Amino acid sequence: MTYIAKPKFHHPGLKKNDLGYTHRDYEGKISTLCAGCGHDSITASIIEACYELSIEPHRVAKISGIGCSSKTPDYFLGNSHGFNSVHGRMPSVLTGANLANRDLIYLGVSGDGDSASIGFGQFAHSIRRAVNMTYIVENNGVYGLTKGQFSATADRGSKSKKGVMNTDNAIDLVAIALQLGASFVARSFSGDKSQLVPLIAAAIRHKGASFIDVISPCIAFNNHAGSTKSFDYVREHNDAVNRLDVITGRDPITVDYAPGTVQVVEQHDGTRLALRKIDADYDANDRLAAMTFLQKHAAKGQVVTGLLYVDPDSDDLHTHLDTVETPLNTLEAKDLCPGTAALEKINASLR
Amino acid sequence: MPDQSPISSVNDFVVRFANVNGSGSASANEMFARSILRHGVPVSPRNIFPSNIQGLPTWYEVRVTEAGHLGARGGGVDMMVAMNPQTWDKDVASIEPGGYLFYDSTKPMPTSKFRSDITVIGVPLTAITNSTYTDPRQRQLFKNIIYLGALCALLDMDVKLVEQLIGEQYKGKEKLLSSNVHALHLGRDFALQNLKCPIGLRVKKADKVGDRIFMEGNSAAALGAVYGGATVCAWYPITPSSSVAEAFTSHCKKLRHDPKTGKAKYAIVQGEDELASIGIVIGASWNGARAFTATSGPGISLMTEFIGLSYFAEIPGVIMNIQRAGPSTGMPTRTQQCDIIACAYASHGDTKHVLLFPEDPAEAFEFAGHSFDLAERLQTMIFLMLDLDIGMNHRLCRPLKWDENQQYDRGKVMTAEMLDEPGRDFGRYLDVDGDGIPYRTYPGTHPTKGSFFTRGTSRDRYARYSEEGAVYADNMQRLVRKFETAQDMVPRPLQANAAKPTKYGVIYFGSTSPAMDEAIGLLEARGHLLDRMRVRAFPFHSSVASFIADHDFVYVVEQNRDGQLRQLIVNENGIDPVRLVPILHYDGTPITARFIAKAIGDHQDRLKVTPLRKAVS
């Protein structure tokens, strides 16, 4: 396998965002995933979200584990630093990176094998620590790189490509994220760009642990009749709780919504999240209700998508640790070394 | 009267306290050791404790040594303070003939429980505490201070010096101070009024401590991390390393807050396991912070996959490995030097890591501080290899020193300005300077230049994924070049020659150092002269091979079963193993001068009688 770089030619007529960047500036190398892979759609949505938010591409750190999903950071934000770590251990690497420099934007990209099996612990602990990140799981319910084994998110009763039935219960990462205190929890579908792009944008703007589970069918091993992670199955069973747009504040977006049916959530950076409710009873600020709602619809075989929970007053790990505003990686000896006078005092206290 | 003459010795004896874990004796016992230091007499104390929280036996041994021998002496003890009925028989048996047994005489003991060749000293500690205190916890705690007071009288110690120590410990807590001093005098007065004081063992004021400090290695290493600029610490509790992170937390709270805002200039995370801890270290270091973790052998095993990633992806970081007796869970609270091979070659594939071997807290501080410079300069993981004997015991050592004018060596980091220089080519894994060390950039440096993808898979010099054999081999050869560069950057071995030329040498490292210092004297007394070399780092400096070449035989003294340092020396230098004689101690107790002197001395004696190689030829 080789990498494929994209040609550097930019069409002069490409639309530019506030920073003067075009879509091309948010792209990476050409994907080597299978044609039609849901992960490539997620890549496209990440590119779109970053473009719309006018993020400086190099101010993003994109970190992943191992697997098909974890290859995707190579395919977006080519001017960003990427880190393809070890299987399931993306969250700890991202946590460390975030501790070193709180000023960057952290995108954690993982898969269902990566996060729900070997990395289940790290997923859980990064969420409960409220690391300021956007944690995206590209969830296809199958191990693609090793050719078709079930992952821990595969639904009980679903079938593999070879016709084997999964007898284990599935782990619902959204339910776990809600339970662990994630302050932004969403589920989407790789084939629903109109929903996924604003979700990613909102998650990036959110301060704290943002988690998005994206059902992303594996075209090679899990897109058949017996699968509950196939394109057809998800399209048929998708129940969107809301539609949303991100209003950046700099460039308000007028969305097509009826007065009285929109819920606006103010975020810490001044951006507002406008939720268009489909279900009149759905309250995206109620964690408990979100958990119940999720369980109820899962029992009906429905894949609930949309922003399921957001805490408008969220904080993050740096808040908890009460660290200085200056990124720790910029502190120098004069900031960090207590000096010889302090050492002499310590010596004196040890005699 | 004992049927053996009581031992008579001034400033040269061993006292061991046998206690029950959780009885609160630790601070009284440590105060005893510190009190002797205040007399100007060196001490070398050691905790000997089981792996449990409460109820099982624990011992604290204090070697009083005006000669300054800081290793464990070995053999029996001169005085046993027997406070644990569970271990009574073993404790009494461990007293040297002519030694002393100090015990709580509140309840009468049958004569069969004593020995006829020792002096028995009974103090009714329980009776005294029960008549003075009503609170059960007070009774337990002050009993320890009462025996400390009695020992002051028995060993002829200056009680004012002990009072002074108590005053320092409870400064600002007047109630605790006065009650402790009261308990001290209860014990001392009883001894003076009812016992023959002093006994044959005595503490006499001297001036042998100088400006040395008394400190635990783990705390010193943690302080080194503060001075060395570590801002991120991620750890998972494991004996005997937990106190490194706990001390780092404590030091940072005192030394590392922004004076204006009160905010922390550090981040400490207790990971969910060792895997997460090393992952956090790697993530932070990748992003330009100085980061470390502290662990022990089982933690190293868990971290190994990530350690391989850091080696191959060339990410700095520091691991403080406080070694305990393995394998598996081994003996968690016993000392060894048994992770040498596991750390030197940690992870699958061809890997080599830099190891540092401090001998005492002063070096632990210094090496820990500079390990961050080394890590960033070499862009690799640095292992600070302490062992429990250094980490969890107080050691007398030279004062800590730091040159505050020195700047941190952040290594080869390209800034945005450098990337913009005309003609500048950035390739993450290019060997620009021929030393095997490439340049890196921090994430977020430049809008269009210098970004790269870090991965554990093979890649070319520009960090582009590649499975080409030649590209892979090129990278692996550069990593070897980098390791060779490290040879001249790590602390060099220290060599000391015997008074006269000799054909024999000895190599040792780490906590073996004080025992070796003493053993050399014992060997000289037996007529054996040895040149010695203390190895302080891996990769080995070329002088290690030269030292071996200059001698017929070189003894390698270490605290593990398989001679791991010896294996490493043989493997890395292509040396005939026959020329390196292993001297191995691995029962979990600290190696002693007596053990080393006997093992080497016996071998030397055999050499003189029948030189085996010559006899065969």
PDB file of C-alpha atoms in Angstrom, chain A residues 119-264:
ATOM      1  CA  GLY A 119      -9.931   0.944  23.828  1.00  0.00           C
ATOM      2  CA  PHE A 120     -13.178   0.815  25.778  1.00  0.00           C
ATOM      3  CA  GLY A 121     -11.429   1.824  28.973  1.00  0.00           C
ATOM      4  CA  GLN A 122      -9.579   4.723  27.411  1.00  0.00           C
ATOM      5  CA  PHE A 123     -12.751   5.910  25.698  1.00  0.00           C
ATOM      6  CA  ALA A 124     -14.579   5.903  29.020  1.00  0.00           C
ATOM      7  CA  HIS A 125     -11.870   7.634  30.987  1.00  0.00           C
ATOM      8  CA  SER A 126     -11.230  10.383  28.460  1.00  0.00           C
ATOM      9  CA  ILE A 127     -14.949  11.144  28.499  1.00  0.00           C
ATOM     10  CA  ARG A 128     -15.197  11.213  32.289  1.00  0.00           C
ATOM     11  CA  ARG A 129     -12.150  13.465  32.483  1.00  0.00           C
ATOM     12  CA  ALA A 130     -13.880  15.979  30.202  1.00  0.00           C
ATOM     13  CA  VAL A 131     -10.971  16.313  27.827  1.00  0.00           C
ATOM     14  CA  ASN A 132     -11.716  19.188  25.459  1.00  0.00           C
ATOM     15  CA  MET A 133     -12.002  17.251  22.216  1.00  0.00           C
ATOM     16  CA  THR A 134     -14.261  16.077  19.478  1.00  0.00           C
ATOM     17  CA  TYR A 135     -14.287  12.318  19.712  1.00  0.00           C
ATOM     18  CA  ILE A 136     -15.719  10.730  16.580  1.00  0.00           C
ATOM     19  CA  VAL A 137     -16.316   7.015  16.322  1.00  0.00           C
ATOM     20  CA  GLU A 138     -16.704   5.808  12.784  1.00  0.00           C
ATOM     21  CA  ASN A 139     -18.902   2.888  13.689  1.00  0.00           C
ATOM     22  CA  ASN A 140     -19.425   0.075  11.221  1.00  0.00           C
ATOM     23  CA  GLY A 141     -19.830  -2.799  13.641  1.00  0.00           C
ATOM     24  CA  VAL A 142     -17.118  -4.823  11.992  1.00  0.00           C
ATOM     25  CA  TYR A 143     -13.364  -5.255  11.765  1.00  0.00           C
ATOM     26  CA  GLY A 144     -12.657  -4.247   8.204  1.00  0.00           C
ATOM     27  CA  LEU A 145      -8.848  -4.357   8.147  1.00  0.00           C
ATOM     28  CA  THR A 146      -8.840  -7.944   9.372  1.00  0.00           C
ATOM     29  CA  LYS A 147     -11.707  -8.854   7.045  1.00  0.00           C
ATOM     30  CA  GLY A 148     -15.041  -9.058   8.678  1.00  0.00           C
ATOM     31  CA  GLN A 149     -15.023 -10.101  12.354  1.00  0.00           C
ATOM     32  CA  PHE A 150     -17.794  -8.673  14.563  1.00  0.00           C
ATOM     33  CA  SER A 151     -16.932  -5.708  16.697  1.00  0.00           C
ATOM     34  CA  ALA A 152     -18.437  -4.969  20.108  1.00  0.00           C
ATOM     35  CA  THR A 153     -20.992  -2.572  18.627  1.00  0.00           C
ATOM     36  CA  ALA A 154     -22.476  -5.228  16.329  1.00  0.00           C
ATOM     37  CA  ASP A 155     -26.087  -5.797  17.359  1.00  0.00           C
ATOM     38  CA  ARG A 156     -27.093  -9.144  18.771  1.00  0.00           C
ATOM     39  CA  GLY A 157     -28.806 -11.119  16.050  1.00  0.00           C
ATOM     40  CA  SER A 158     -27.105  -9.281  13.208  1.00  0.00           C
ATOM     41  CA  LYS A 159     -25.208 -11.363  10.701  1.00  0.00           C
ATOM     42  CA  SER A 160     -21.724 -11.251   9.314  1.00  0.00           C
ATOM     43  CA  LYS A 161     -21.044 -11.341   5.608  1.00  0.00           C
ATOM     44  CA  LYS A 162     -20.401 -15.059   5.941  1.00  0.00           C
ATOM     45  CA  GLY A 163     -23.800 -15.513   7.542  1.00  0.00           C
ATOM     46  CA  VAL A 164     -22.622 -16.040  11.119  1.00  0.00           C
ATOM     47  CA  MET A 165     -25.026 -14.644  13.704  1.00  0.00           C
ATOM     48  CA  ASN A 166     -23.713 -12.383  16.462  1.00  0.00           C
ATOM     49  CA  THR A 167     -24.774 -13.759  19.850  1.00  0.00           C
ATOM     50  CA  ASP A 168     -23.200 -11.080  22.029  1.00  0.00           C
ATOM     51  CA  ASN A 169     -24.978  -7.958  23.155  1.00  0.00           C
ATOM     52  CA  ALA A 170     -23.872  -4.708  21.593  1.00  0.00           C
ATOM     53  CA  ILE A 171     -22.161  -1.856  23.374  1.00  0.00           C
ATOM     54  CA  ASP A 172     -23.932   1.423  22.748  1.00  0.00           C
ATOM     55  CA  LEU A 173     -21.203   4.035  22.951  1.00  0.00           C
ATOM     56  CA  VAL A 174     -23.704   6.883  23.006  1.00  0.00           C
ATOM     57  CA  ALA A 175     -25.418   5.451  26.054  1.00  0.00           C
ATOM     58  CA  ILE A 176     -22.063   5.005  27.746  1.00  0.00           C
ATOM     59  CA  ALA A 177     -20.950   8.537  26.875  1.00  0.00           C
ATOM     60  CA  LEU A 178     -24.146   9.925  28.377  1.00  0.00           C
ATOM     61  CA  GLN A 179     -23.676   7.897  31.501  1.00  0.00           C
ATOM     62  CA  LEU A 180     -20.049   8.976  31.871  1.00  0.00           C
ATOM     63  CA  GLY A 181     -20.869  12.656  31.762  1.00  0.00           C
ATOM     64  CA  ALA A 182     -19.958  13.711  28.243  1.00  0.00           C
ATOM     65  CA  SER A 183     -21.216  17.248  27.833  1.00  0.00           C
ATOM     66  CA  PHE A 184     -21.991  16.853  24.133  1.00  0.00           C
ATOM     67  CA  VAL A 185     -23.377  13.576  22.821  1.00  0.00           C
ATOM     68  CA  ALA A 186     -24.634  12.917  19.334  1.00  0.00           C
ATOM     69  CA  ARG A 187     -25.222  10.147  16.874  1.00  0.00           C
ATOM     70  CA  SER A 188     -25.326  10.485  13.164  1.00  0.00           C
ATOM     71  CA  PHE A 189     -25.104   8.584   9.935  1.00  0.00           C
ATOM     72  CA  SER A 190     -22.268   8.911   7.479  1.00  0.00           C
ATOM     73  CA  GLY A 191     -24.803   9.142   4.669  1.00  0.00           C
ATOM     74  CA  ASP A 192     -26.548  12.159   6.220  1.00  0.00           C
ATOM     75  CA  LYS A 193     -24.111  14.981   5.582  1.00  0.00           C
ATOM     76  CA  SER A 194     -26.697  17.652   6.252  1.00  0.00           C
ATOM     77  CA  GLN A 195     -27.002  16.384   9.805  1.00  0.00           C
ATOM     78  CA  LEU A 196     -23.389  15.385  10.380  1.00  0.00           C
ATOM     79  CA  VAL A 197     -21.653  18.589   9.278  1.00  0.00           C
ATOM     80  CA  PRO A 198     -23.358  20.894  11.786  1.00  0.00           C
ATOM     81  CA  LEU A 199     -22.964  18.243  14.495  1.00  0.00           C
ATOM     82  CA  ILE A 200     -19.211  18.122  13.945  1.00  0.00           C
ATOM     83  CA  ALA A 201     -19.034  21.907  13.805  1.00  0.00           C
ATOM     84  CA  ALA A 202     -20.948  22.227  17.048  1.00  0.00           C
ATOM     85  CA  ALA A 203     -18.829  19.554  18.704  1.00  0.00           C
ATOM     86  CA  ILE A 204     -15.645  21.378  17.738  1.00  0.00           C
ATOM     87  CA  ARG A 205     -16.985  24.589  19.227  1.00  0.00           C
ATOM     88  CA  HIS A 206     -18.103  22.866  22.393  1.00  0.00           C
ATOM     89  CA  LYS A 207     -15.825  23.109  25.423  1.00  0.00           C
ATOM     90  CA  GLY A 208     -15.419  19.698  26.999  1.00  0.00           C
ATOM     91  CA  ALA A 209     -15.823  16.121  25.910  1.00  0.00           C
ATOM     92  CA  SER A 210     -17.867  16.005  22.699  1.00  0.00           C
ATOM     93  CA  PHE A 211     -18.757  12.585  21.459  1.00  0.00           C
ATOM     94  CA  ILE A 212     -20.266  11.698  18.083  1.00  0.00           C
ATOM     95  CA  ASP A 213     -21.051   8.138  17.156  1.00  0.00           C
ATOM     96  CA  VAL A 214     -21.364   7.959  13.390  1.00  0.00           C
ATOM     97  CA  ILE A 215     -22.897   4.863  11.885  1.00  0.00           C
ATOM     98  CA  SER A 216     -20.653   4.275   8.918  1.00  0.00           C
ATOM     99  CA  PRO A 217     -21.413   1.168   6.851  1.00  0.00           C
ATOM    100  CA  CYS A 218     -18.491  -0.997   5.825  1.00  0.00           C
ATOM    101  CA  ILE A 219     -19.028  -1.438   2.132  1.00  0.00           C
ATOM    102  CA  ALA A 220     -16.861  -4.560   1.988  1.00  0.00           C
ATOM    103  CA  PHE A 221     -17.892  -6.540   5.052  1.00  0.00           C
ATOM    104  CA  ASN A 222     -21.009  -5.104   6.655  1.00  0.00           C
ATOM    105  CA  ASN A 223     -23.358  -3.743   4.047  1.00  0.00           C
ATOM    106  CA  HIS A 224     -25.596  -6.720   3.472  1.00  0.00           C
ATOM    107  CA  ALA A 225     -29.087  -7.817   4.341  1.00  0.00           C
ATOM    108  CA  GLY A 226     -28.303  -9.259   7.777  1.00  0.00           C
ATOM    109  CA  SER A 227     -26.418  -6.212   8.996  1.00  0.00           C
ATOM    110  CA  THR A 228     -27.860  -3.506  11.233  1.00  0.00           C
ATOM    111  CA  LYS A 229     -25.040  -1.138  10.235  1.00  0.00           C
ATOM    112  CA  SER A 230     -25.727  -1.189   6.500  1.00  0.00           C
ATOM    113  CA  PHE A 231     -26.778   1.805   4.415  1.00  0.00           C
ATOM    114  CA  ASP A 232     -30.242   0.378   3.827  1.00  0.00           C
ATOM    115  CA  TYR A 233     -30.857  -0.609   7.432  1.00  0.00           C
ATOM    116  CA  VAL A 234     -29.847   2.741   8.871  1.00  0.00           C
ATOM    117  CA  ARG A 235     -31.817   4.697   6.300  1.00  0.00           C
ATOM    118  CA  GLU A 236     -34.905   2.678   7.113  1.00  0.00           C
ATOM    119  CA  HIS A 237     -34.505   2.871  10.895  1.00  0.00           C
ATOM    120  CA  ASN A 238     -33.131   6.369  11.321  1.00  0.00           C
ATOM    121  CA  ASP A 239     -35.117   8.543  13.706  1.00  0.00           C
ATOM    122  CA  ALA A 240     -33.669  12.052  13.803  1.00  0.00           C
ATOM    123  CA  VAL A 241     -34.505  13.901  16.995  1.00  0.00           C
ATOM    124  CA  ASN A 242     -33.552  17.298  15.646  1.00  0.00           C
ATOM    125  CA  ARG A 243     -32.045  19.139  12.767  1.00  0.00           C
ATOM    126  CA  LEU A 244     -29.462  21.715  13.550  1.00  0.00           C
ATOM    127  CA  ASP A 245     -27.254  24.467  12.285  1.00  0.00           C
ATOM    128  CA  VAL A 246     -24.359  26.189  13.966  1.00  0.00           C
ATOM    129  CA  ILE A 247     -24.580  29.949  14.181  1.00  0.00           C
ATOM    130  CA  THR A 248     -21.010  31.154  14.478  1.00  0.00           C
ATOM    131  CA  GLY A 249     -21.770  34.683  15.638  1.00  0.00           C
ATOM    132  CA  ARG A 250     -19.458  36.218  13.079  1.00  0.00           C
ATOM    133  CA  ASP A 251     -21.609  35.176  10.205  1.00  0.00           C
ATOM    134  CA  PRO A 252     -25.093  34.317  11.450  1.00  0.00           C
ATOM    135  CA  ILE A 253     -26.849  31.759   9.375  1.00  0.00           C
ATOM    136  CA  THR A 254     -30.503  32.321   8.835  1.00  0.00           C
ATOM    137  CA  VAL A 255     -32.045  28.917   8.892  1.00  0.00           C
ATOM    138  CA  ASP A 256     -35.399  27.808   7.747  1.00  0.00           C
ATOM    139  CA  TYR A 257     -37.225  27.340  11.000  1.00  0.00           C
ATOM    140  CA  ALA A 258     -40.560  28.245  12.421  1.00  0.00           C
ATOM    141  CA  PRO A 259     -40.609  30.502  15.484  1.00  0.00           C
ATOM    142  CA  GLY A 260     -41.289  28.590  18.641  1.00  0.00           C
ATOM    143  CA  THR A 261     -39.856  25.287  17.431  1.00  0.00           C
ATOM    144  CA  VAL A 262     -36.187  26.148  17.696  1.00  0.00           C
ATOM    145  CA  GLN A 263     -34.026  25.675  20.736  1.00  0.00           C
ATOM    146  CA  VAL A 264     -30.914  27.834  20.806  1.00  0.00           C
TER     147      VAL A 264
END
